[in-house]
Amino acid sequence: MSKPIDFYFDFSSPYGYIASQKIDALAARHGRTVTWRPILLGAVMKITGGAPLPGIPLKGDYARHDFARSAKFHGVDYRLPTAFPIASQAPARAFYWLNQQDPVRAKALAAALYHAYFVDDINISNPEDTIAVSARSGLDADKLRAALNDPAIKDAVKNEVDAAIELGVFGSPYIIVDGEPFWGADRLDQIDKWLGTGGW
Amino acid sequence: MSKPIDFYFDFSSPYGYIASQKIDALAARHGRTVTWRPILLGAVMKITGGAPLPGIPLKGDYARHDFARSAKFHGVDYRLPTAFPIASQAPARAFYWLNQQDPVRAKALAAALYHAYFVDDINISNPEDTIAVSARSGLDADKLRAALNDPAIKDAVKNEVDAAIELGVFGSPYIIVDGEPFWGADRLDQIDKWLGTGGW
C-alpha cells in the first residue's frame, strides 16, 4: 500500500485553501490518500526571509487579483477575507488537538475552518471564532478552549512546523508525493501527471 | 483585430524560457499574436525587494528542481546553465536593437538566445557570446557589437523596463492579455481558458 500524500498548508493561504478543495479527490483518482498538515507560514518566513505576498509592491496587488481568478478557474467558492493575512495558530492548534483523537474529523474540521475564513469571512485567527466554528462542527467548545491554551498542544504545533521546515517546506500549499515536493495550487496538474506516471 | 498579447520575460528566467516555447502557438490557437518584451528582473527587484529565487533558503533548492521538472512537464529541452542566474543586459540590448528594424527576426533571435543559454549552456550575459549566437542567426557581428555599446540602445532597454514596471510587471514570464495580467509559466492554462472564454 502506498504512503499517504502529505499536504502542508497554512489556514491563511488562499492557494492552500484552493488546493484543499482538490487534493483528496485528485489523490483518490490514483488510489491514494492524503494526510493534512497545517503549518504556520510566519515561522517558515523567518527561515526564507520571505514576507506575506499581499504587502509586496506590485506583487501584492497582482496576488489579490490572482487569488480570486484562480479560485474561479478551479471552481472554488472564495472571497478575500476582511482580515487578511492572519496568524493561524488558533485553527492549527484546534486541528492538531483533534487530529490526536480522530484524523478524519480533524480533516473535516480543517475544511470547515477554511470555509469559515474564505467564504463566510470569519476571522479564525481569533480563538473564540475558531471555537465557534468548531462547535458548529460538533466539537465541545470548553474542551477546545482548554486545548488552545494547553502548552502541550502549542508544542505539538511547533514540532509539526519544525518538522515541516526540516523537510524543506517553505510555502502553502506544499505537497509531497513519495518524496517529490510540489509547491503551489498551480502544481496540481503536475501532481496529477506524476501520480499517473510515477514521475517523468 | 485584437491587440497582440504582451509577453514579458527575462533572458535569465527558466520559467520565461518555458513560456517562450509555448506562448505563440497558444495565442495562435485563439487567432492572436504575441509581442515579445525582454525585461531586466534585476531592475524590477529593486522595486519589489525580491531576490533571485536560487539564493533563497529552502526555496532555491526547490526552484532548481522545479525548473527541470516543469520543463519536462511542458516537453521543453532544458538544462540548468553553469552560470545561473545571469545579468541579461546583453541579450536584451541585442533584441531591442534588432526589434527596431525587424520584430519578426528579433523574436527569432530571442528564441536562439534562450536556446543558447538553456540548452547549449552558453553564458549570454557575456556580450561576445550574445554576439556569437546572433552572428550564427545571420546578424552582423560588428554592427551588433557597436549597438551593445550604444547609449541610445541602452536607453531604449531602460525605457522598456521602466514602462513594464509602470504597468506592474514584476516577474518572468508576465503575460498581459487585453489588460489582464498573468504571472508565471504555470498560468498558461488560465491564459488558454481566458482566450477561449473572454474571461470568467
Tab-separated table of C-alpha atoms in Angstrom:
chain	number	residue	atom	x	y	z
A	1	MET	CA	0.000	0.000	0.000
A	2	SER	CA	1.303	3.425	-0.954
A	3	LYS	CA	2.209	6.034	1.625
A	4	PRO	CA	-0.290	8.871	2.031
A	5	ILE	CA	0.425	12.120	0.206
A	6	ASP	CA	1.447	14.918	2.598
A	7	PHE	CA	-0.500	18.145	2.182
A	8	TYR	CA	1.059	21.121	4.002
A	9	PHE	CA	-0.931	24.329	4.179
A	10	ASP	CA	-1.463	27.495	6.198
A	11	PHE	CA	-5.014	28.422	7.214
A	12	SER	CA	-4.359	31.977	5.991
A	13	SER	CA	-3.294	30.870	2.490
A	14	PRO	CA	-5.769	31.292	-0.402
A	15	TYR	CA	-3.771	28.903	-2.589
A	16	GLY	CA	-3.716	26.403	0.279
A	17	TYR	CA	-7.493	26.730	0.508
A	18	ILE	CA	-7.902	26.145	-3.240
A	19	ALA	CA	-5.688	23.059	-3.082
A	20	SER	CA	-7.596	21.772	-0.042
A	21	GLN	CA	-10.734	21.593	-2.182
A	22	LYS	CA	-8.989	19.486	-4.818
A	23	ILE	CA	-6.270	17.334	-3.328
A	24	ASP	CA	-8.278	14.450	-1.824
A	25	ALA	CA	-10.306	13.821	-4.981
A	26	LEU	CA	-7.168	14.093	-7.118
A	27	ALA	CA	-5.339	11.583	-4.918
A	28	ALA	CA	-8.343	9.246	-4.819
A	29	ARG	CA	-8.390	9.060	-8.618
A	30	HIS	CA	-4.977	7.428	-8.289
A	31	GLY	CA	-5.949	5.228	-5.337
A	32	ARG	CA	-4.078	7.429	-2.863
A	33	THR	CA	-4.961	9.099	0.438
A	34	VAL	CA	-3.845	12.463	1.833
A	35	THR	CA	-2.543	13.496	5.250
A	36	TRP	CA	-3.366	17.130	6.023
A	37	ARG	CA	-0.651	19.070	7.868
A	38	PRO	CA	-1.337	22.708	8.801
A	39	ILE	CA	1.786	24.833	9.179
A	40	LEU	CA	2.498	28.413	10.266
A	41	LEU	CA	3.948	30.391	7.367
A	42	GLY	CA	5.128	33.099	9.754
A	43	ALA	CA	7.617	30.644	11.265
A	44	VAL	CA	8.679	29.461	7.801
A	45	MET	CA	9.294	33.004	6.600
A	46	LYS	CA	11.771	33.564	9.410
A	47	ILE	CA	13.913	30.974	7.594
A	48	THR	CA	13.327	32.016	3.994
A	49	GLY	CA	13.312	35.765	4.701
A	50	GLY	CA	10.034	35.946	2.833
A	51	ALA	CA	7.166	38.312	3.509
A	52	PRO	CA	3.416	37.829	3.073
A	53	LEU	CA	2.546	38.302	-0.609
A	54	PRO	CA	-0.136	40.977	-0.079
A	55	GLY	CA	2.350	43.521	1.287
A	56	ILE	CA	4.937	43.249	-1.502
A	57	PRO	CA	4.970	46.156	-4.004
A	58	LEU	CA	3.394	45.234	-7.377
A	59	LYS	CA	3.165	41.547	-6.401
A	60	GLY	CA	0.622	42.237	-3.663
A	61	ASP	CA	-1.977	43.767	-5.972
A	62	TYR	CA	-1.452	41.019	-8.509
A	63	ALA	CA	-1.767	38.341	-5.848
A	64	ARG	CA	-5.098	39.634	-4.560
A	65	HIS	CA	-6.423	39.558	-8.123
A	66	ASP	CA	-4.927	36.137	-8.826
A	67	PHE	CA	-6.378	34.553	-5.659
A	68	ALA	CA	-9.919	35.255	-6.880
A	69	ARG	CA	-9.218	34.408	-10.516
A	70	SER	CA	-7.502	31.130	-9.599
A	71	ALA	CA	-10.376	30.159	-7.290
A	72	LYS	CA	-12.844	30.694	-10.137
A	73	PHE	CA	-10.573	28.811	-12.535
A	74	HIS	CA	-10.705	25.838	-10.173
A	75	GLY	CA	-14.445	26.245	-9.468
A	76	VAL	CA	-13.906	27.039	-5.780
A	77	ASP	CA	-16.075	29.472	-3.762
A	78	TYR	CA	-13.891	32.291	-2.462
A	79	ARG	CA	-13.814	35.844	-1.275
A	80	LEU	CA	-10.882	37.827	0.097
A	81	PRO	CA	-11.391	37.929	3.879
A	82	THR	CA	-11.683	41.352	5.520
A	83	ALA	CA	-8.786	40.462	7.834
A	84	PHE	CA	-6.006	39.145	5.600
A	85	PRO	CA	-3.467	37.695	6.054
A	86	ILE	CA	-3.926	36.397	9.587
A	87	ALA	CA	-1.925	34.481	12.174
A	88	SER	CA	-3.147	30.905	12.082
A	89	GLN	CA	-2.139	29.478	15.452
A	90	ALA	CA	-5.724	29.035	16.700
A	91	PRO	CA	-7.023	26.902	13.806
A	92	ALA	CA	-3.734	24.976	13.614
A	93	ARG	CA	-3.919	24.135	17.321
A	94	ALA	CA	-7.572	23.102	17.005
A	95	PHE	CA	-6.650	20.838	14.119
A	96	TYR	CA	-3.730	19.069	15.809
A	97	TRP	CA	-5.660	18.687	19.048
A	98	LEU	CA	-8.496	16.901	17.239
A	99	ASN	CA	-6.054	15.042	15.000
A	100	GLN	CA	-4.603	13.273	18.034
A	101	GLN	CA	-8.061	11.777	18.620
A	102	ASP	CA	-9.602	11.459	15.179
A	103	PRO	CA	-7.724	12.361	11.966
A	104	VAL	CA	-10.841	12.002	9.789
A	105	ARG	CA	-12.793	14.516	11.852
A	106	ALA	CA	-9.715	16.762	12.027
A	107	LYS	CA	-9.663	16.965	8.236
A	108	ALA	CA	-13.364	17.824	8.173
A	109	LEU	CA	-12.716	20.499	10.802
A	110	ALA	CA	-9.898	21.980	8.694
A	111	ALA	CA	-12.261	22.173	5.727
A	112	ALA	CA	-14.892	23.885	7.911
A	113	LEU	CA	-12.338	26.387	9.226
A	114	TYR	CA	-11.110	27.168	5.703
A	115	HIS	CA	-14.717	27.637	4.568
A	116	ALA	CA	-15.433	29.924	7.511
A	117	TYR	CA	-12.437	32.095	6.647
A	118	PHE	CA	-12.535	32.198	2.844
A	119	VAL	CA	-16.294	32.058	2.237
A	120	ASP	CA	-18.025	33.333	5.392
A	121	ASP	CA	-15.353	35.956	6.230
A	122	ILE	CA	-14.957	34.761	9.819
A	123	ASN	CA	-11.596	35.753	11.314
A	124	ILE	CA	-10.413	32.372	12.567
A	125	SER	CA	-7.229	33.901	13.998
A	126	ASN	CA	-9.468	34.808	16.951
A	127	PRO	CA	-9.552	31.748	19.224
A	128	GLU	CA	-13.233	32.352	20.011
A	129	ASP	CA	-14.105	32.336	16.305
A	130	THR	CA	-12.180	29.121	15.752
A	131	ILE	CA	-14.024	27.671	18.767
A	132	ALA	CA	-17.431	28.796	17.432
A	133	VAL	CA	-16.769	27.241	14.001
A	134	SER	CA	-15.558	24.047	15.680
A	135	ALA	CA	-18.611	23.914	17.933
A	136	ARG	CA	-20.849	24.090	14.850
A	137	SER	CA	-18.890	21.035	13.626
A	138	GLY	CA	-19.948	19.259	16.818
A	139	LEU	CA	-16.857	19.775	18.975
A	140	ASP	CA	-17.020	20.603	22.681
A	141	ALA	CA	-16.261	24.326	22.990
A	142	ASP	CA	-14.911	24.165	26.539
A	143	LYS	CA	-12.575	21.284	25.825
A	144	LEU	CA	-11.277	23.017	22.709
A	145	ARG	CA	-10.815	26.315	24.576
A	146	ALA	CA	-8.695	24.496	27.124
A	147	ALA	CA	-6.726	22.794	24.354
A	148	LEU	CA	-5.938	26.085	22.614
A	149	ASN	CA	-4.229	27.242	25.804
A	150	ASP	CA	-2.561	23.930	26.568
A	151	PRO	CA	1.257	24.179	26.379
A	152	ALA	CA	1.373	20.573	25.144
A	153	ILE	CA	-0.810	21.459	22.134
A	154	LYS	CA	1.239	24.581	21.435
A	155	ASP	CA	4.363	22.422	21.493
A	156	ALA	CA	2.759	19.829	19.230
A	157	VAL	CA	2.069	22.520	16.611
A	158	LYS	CA	5.573	23.914	16.948
A	159	ASN	CA	7.032	20.434	16.483
A	160	GLU	CA	4.931	19.857	13.361
A	161	VAL	CA	6.080	23.168	11.890
A	162	ASP	CA	9.722	22.485	12.754
A	163	ALA	CA	9.488	19.037	11.162
A	164	ALA	CA	7.973	20.561	8.040
A	165	ILE	CA	10.764	23.159	7.756
A	166	GLU	CA	13.276	20.344	8.269
A	167	LEU	CA	11.750	18.625	5.218
A	168	GLY	CA	12.134	21.822	3.193
A	169	VAL	CA	8.525	23.016	3.318
A	170	PHE	CA	8.567	26.769	2.677
A	171	GLY	CA	5.139	27.666	1.277
A	172	SER	CA	1.454	26.837	1.114
A	173	PRO	CA	0.273	24.590	-0.333
A	174	TYR	CA	3.308	22.311	-0.320
A	175	ILE	CA	2.538	18.752	-1.312
A	176	ILE	CA	4.938	15.808	-1.037
A	177	VAL	CA	4.260	12.709	-3.132
A	178	ASP	CA	6.624	9.807	-2.407
A	179	GLY	CA	9.414	12.241	-1.543
A	180	GLU	CA	8.737	14.522	-4.522
A	181	PRO	CA	7.827	18.081	-3.436
A	182	PHE	CA	5.335	20.309	-5.248
A	183	TRP	CA	4.745	23.932	-4.232
A	184	GLY	CA	1.567	25.761	-5.152
A	185	ALA	CA	-2.012	25.131	-6.198
A	186	ASP	CA	-0.642	25.576	-9.713
A	187	ARG	CA	1.261	22.302	-9.385
A	188	LEU	CA	-1.924	20.197	-9.091
A	189	ASP	CA	-1.651	19.383	-12.805
A	190	GLN	CA	1.917	18.145	-12.354
A	191	ILE	CA	0.882	16.115	-9.294
A	192	ASP	CA	-1.913	14.519	-11.320
A	193	LYS	CA	0.525	13.555	-14.058
A	194	TRP	CA	3.145	12.401	-11.526
A	195	LEU	CA	0.634	10.116	-9.798
A	196	GLY	CA	-0.441	8.733	-13.146
A	197	THR	CA	3.040	8.035	-14.477
A	198	GLY	CA	5.209	7.609	-11.373
A	199	GLY	CA	7.308	10.592	-12.403
A	200	TRP	CA	8.917	11.617	-15.676
B	1	MET	CA	-8.477	42.974	-34.951
B	2	SER	CA	-7.391	42.083	-31.407
B	3	LYS	CA	-4.371	43.670	-29.791
B	4	PRO	CA	-1.280	41.453	-29.560
B	5	ILE	CA	-0.644	39.661	-26.287
B	6	ASP	CA	2.333	41.137	-24.396
B	7	PHE	CA	4.922	38.593	-23.290
B	8	TYR	CA	7.431	39.975	-20.761
B	9	PHE	CA	10.407	37.818	-19.870
B	10	ASP	CA	13.988	37.911	-18.618
B	11	PHE	CA	16.639	36.024	-20.579
B	12	SER	CA	17.887	34.519	-17.308
B	13	SER	CA	14.477	33.109	-16.331
B	14	PRO	CA	13.830	29.358	-16.769
B	15	TYR	CA	10.078	29.860	-16.476
B	16	GLY	CA	10.298	32.659	-19.049
B	17	TYR	CA	12.144	30.262	-21.330
B	18	ILE	CA	9.482	27.560	-20.878
B	19	ALA	CA	6.716	30.052	-21.654
B	20	SER	CA	8.608	31.324	-24.705
B	21	GLN	CA	8.310	27.861	-26.227
B	22	LYS	CA	4.547	27.793	-25.748
B	23	ILE	CA	3.057	31.259	-25.937
B	24	ASP	CA	2.956	31.880	-29.700
B	25	ALA	CA	1.273	28.554	-30.508
B	26	LEU	CA	-1.169	29.018	-27.629
B	27	ALA	CA	-2.081	32.513	-28.855
B	28	ALA	CA	-2.355	31.343	-32.459
B	29	ARG	CA	-4.932	28.722	-31.468
B	30	HIS	CA	-7.119	31.673	-30.484
B	31	GLY	CA	-6.243	33.782	-33.537
B	32	ARG	CA	-3.929	36.040	-31.553
B	33	THR	CA	-0.341	37.238	-31.958
B	34	VAL	CA	2.315	37.903	-29.319
B	35	THR	CA	4.702	40.827	-28.785
B	36	TRP	CA	7.887	39.718	-27.025
B	37	ARG	CA	9.285	42.181	-24.474
B	38	PRO	CA	12.516	41.267	-22.659
B	39	ILE	CA	12.921	42.916	-19.261
B	40	LEU	CA	15.670	43.032	-16.628
B	41	LEU	CA	14.491	41.364	-13.425
B	42	GLY	CA	17.340	42.988	-11.505
B	43	ALA	CA	15.760	46.404	-12.058
B	44	VAL	CA	12.324	45.039	-11.141
B	45	MET	CA	13.593	43.513	-7.902
B	46	LYS	CA	14.821	46.915	-6.770
B	47	ILE	CA	11.102	47.837	-6.635
B	48	THR	CA	9.674	44.640	-5.181
B	49	GLY	CA	12.564	43.997	-2.792
B	50	GLY	CA	12.776	40.500	-4.220
B	51	ALA	CA	15.866	38.371	-4.658
B	52	PRO	CA	16.740	35.779	-7.293
B	53	LEU	CA	14.987	32.511	-6.421
B	54	PRO	CA	18.119	30.322	-6.447
B	55	GLY	CA	19.684	32.107	-3.474
B	56	ILE	CA	16.671	31.922	-1.140
B	57	PRO	CA	16.927	29.323	1.649
B	58	LEU	CA	14.753	26.219	1.022
B	59	LYS	CA	13.080	27.886	-1.987
B	60	GLY	CA	16.300	27.934	-4.003
B	61	ASP	CA	16.822	24.164	-3.928
B	62	TYR	CA	13.185	23.566	-4.740
B	63	ALA	CA	13.306	26.035	-7.612
B	64	ARG	CA	16.301	24.364	-9.253
B	65	HIS	CA	14.439	21.057	-9.109
B	66	ASP	CA	11.167	22.576	-10.302
B	67	PHE	CA	12.777	24.315	-13.303
B	68	ALA	CA	13.814	20.949	-14.742
B	69	ARG	CA	10.625	19.131	-13.789
B	70	SER	CA	8.418	21.886	-15.228
B	71	ALA	CA	10.426	21.921	-18.465
B	72	LYS	CA	9.883	18.178	-18.838
B	73	PHE	CA	6.204	18.547	-17.950
B	74	HIS	CA	5.866	21.019	-20.820
B	75	GLY	CA	8.068	18.958	-23.165
B	76	VAL	CA	10.766	21.633	-23.377
B	77	ASP	CA	14.506	20.878	-23.705
B	78	TYR	CA	16.311	22.345	-20.720
B	79	ARG	CA	19.373	22.141	-18.574
B	80	LEU	CA	20.412	24.387	-15.701
B	81	PRO	CA	23.143	26.657	-17.093
B	82	THR	CA	26.550	26.573	-15.399
B	83	ALA	CA	26.347	30.326	-14.825
B	84	PHE	CA	22.946	30.999	-13.267
B	85	PRO	CA	21.298	33.392	-12.767
B	86	ILE	CA	22.935	35.962	-15.029
B	87	ALA	CA	22.597	39.649	-15.848
B	88	SER	CA	20.694	39.881	-19.110
B	89	GLN	CA	21.560	43.321	-20.461
B	90	ALA	CA	23.492	41.984	-23.482
B	91	PRO	CA	20.740	39.774	-24.940
B	92	ALA	CA	18.055	42.374	-24.090
B	93	ARG	CA	20.005	45.080	-25.924
B	94	ALA	CA	20.572	42.799	-28.903
B	95	PHE	CA	16.851	42.077	-29.015
B	96	TYR	CA	15.671	45.693	-28.860
B	97	TRP	CA	18.290	46.824	-31.376
B	98	LEU	CA	17.063	44.269	-33.902
B	99	ASN	CA	13.444	44.855	-32.934
B	100	GLN	CA	13.695	48.459	-34.153
B	101	GLN	CA	14.468	47.075	-37.596
B	102	ASP	CA	12.613	43.766	-37.786
B	103	PRO	CA	10.363	42.475	-34.970
B	104	VAL	CA	9.940	39.062	-36.602
B	105	ARG	CA	13.691	38.459	-36.735
B	106	ALA	CA	14.047	39.883	-33.227
B	107	LYS	CA	11.690	37.219	-31.892
B	108	ALA	CA	13.670	34.511	-33.688
B	109	LEU	CA	16.857	35.938	-32.188
B	110	ALA	CA	15.338	35.855	-28.697
B	111	ALA	CA	14.458	32.192	-29.208
B	112	ALA	CA	18.023	31.481	-30.382
B	113	LEU	CA	19.497	33.285	-27.361
B	114	TYR	CA	17.228	31.405	-24.962
B	115	HIS	CA	18.203	28.125	-26.618
B	116	ALA	CA	21.899	29.006	-26.390
B	117	TYR	CA	21.572	29.686	-22.675
B	118	PHE	CA	19.209	26.942	-21.506
B	119	VAL	CA	20.187	24.132	-23.876
B	120	ASP	CA	23.745	24.805	-25.076
B	121	ASP	CA	24.940	26.327	-21.753
B	122	ILE	CA	26.353	29.447	-23.413
B	123	ASN	CA	26.645	32.373	-20.985
B	124	ILE	CA	24.813	35.051	-22.954
B	125	SER	CA	25.490	37.640	-20.249
B	126	ASN	CA	28.881	37.976	-21.974
B	127	PRO	CA	28.400	40.421	-24.838
B	128	GLU	CA	30.755	38.388	-27.048
B	129	ASP	CA	28.672	35.248	-26.510
B	130	THR	CA	25.460	37.098	-27.340
B	131	ILE	CA	27.221	38.440	-30.443
B	132	ALA	CA	28.411	34.961	-31.473
B	133	VAL	CA	24.915	33.477	-31.093
B	134	SER	CA	23.453	36.405	-33.040
B	135	ALA	CA	26.034	36.032	-35.800
B	136	ARG	CA	25.017	32.393	-36.198
B	137	SER	CA	21.468	33.732	-36.682
B	138	GLY	CA	22.817	35.825	-39.575
B	139	LEU	CA	23.338	39.177	-37.858
B	140	ASP	CA	26.347	41.388	-38.491
B	141	ALA	CA	28.683	40.965	-35.507
B	142	ASP	CA	30.350	44.354	-35.821
B	143	LYS	CA	27.085	46.256	-36.094
B	144	LEU	CA	25.678	44.393	-33.095
B	145	ARG	CA	28.874	44.977	-31.080
B	146	ALA	CA	28.514	48.699	-31.713
B	147	ALA	CA	24.818	48.559	-30.794
B	148	LEU	CA	25.519	46.846	-27.467
B	149	ASN	CA	27.677	49.852	-26.520
B	150	ASP	CA	25.363	52.474	-27.992
B	151	PRO	CA	23.903	54.729	-25.268
B	152	ALA	CA	20.721	55.052	-27.340
B	153	ILE	CA	20.184	51.267	-27.216
B	154	LYS	CA	20.972	51.177	-23.505
B	155	ASP	CA	18.366	53.900	-23.001
B	156	ALA	CA	15.847	52.070	-25.156
B	157	VAL	CA	16.153	48.982	-22.942
B	158	LYS	CA	15.910	51.087	-19.793
B	159	ASN	CA	12.769	52.761	-21.132
B	160	GLU	CA	11.189	49.391	-21.952
B	161	VAL	CA	11.916	48.104	-18.461
B	162	ASP	CA	10.613	51.286	-16.824
B	163	ALA	CA	7.425	51.080	-18.898
B	164	ALA	CA	6.965	47.442	-17.869
B	165	ILE	CA	7.380	48.273	-14.180
B	166	GLU	CA	4.907	51.129	-14.652
B	167	LEU	CA	2.396	48.537	-15.907
B	168	GLY	CA	3.005	46.404	-12.811
B	169	VAL	CA	5.281	43.770	-14.368
B	170	PHE	CA	7.280	42.196	-11.533
B	171	GLY	CA	8.285	38.733	-12.715
B	172	SER	CA	9.095	36.470	-15.632
B	173	PRO	CA	7.157	35.380	-17.539
B	174	TYR	CA	4.488	38.063	-17.151
B	175	ILE	CA	1.842	37.958	-19.836
B	176	ILE	CA	-0.835	40.607	-20.406
B	177	VAL	CA	-3.953	39.654	-22.373
B	178	ASP	CA	-6.276	42.588	-23.074
B	179	GLY	CA	-5.225	44.256	-19.827
B	180	GLU	CA	-5.444	41.042	-17.778
B	181	PRO	CA	-2.059	40.122	-16.220
B	182	PHE	CA	-0.811	36.555	-15.736
B	183	TRP	CA	2.440	35.779	-13.908
B	184	GLY	CA	4.268	32.501	-14.412
B	185	ALA	CA	4.581	29.648	-16.857
B	186	ASP	CA	2.037	27.944	-14.591
B	187	ARG	CA	-0.628	30.403	-15.742
B	188	LEU	CA	-0.547	29.189	-19.359
B	189	ASP	CA	-3.602	27.040	-18.624
B	190	GLN	CA	-5.515	30.052	-17.310
B	191	ILE	CA	-4.433	32.125	-20.330
B	192	ASP	CA	-5.695	29.385	-22.642
B	193	LYS	CA	-9.072	29.363	-20.897
B	194	TRP	CA	-9.180	33.176	-20.757
B	195	LEU	CA	-8.552	33.453	-24.506
B	196	GLY	CA	-11.212	30.837	-25.164
B	197	THR	CA	-13.897	32.394	-22.995
B	198	GLY	CA	-13.003	36.099	-22.816
B	199	GLY	CA	-12.560	35.858	-19.062
B	200	TRP	CA	-14.649	34.341	-16.283
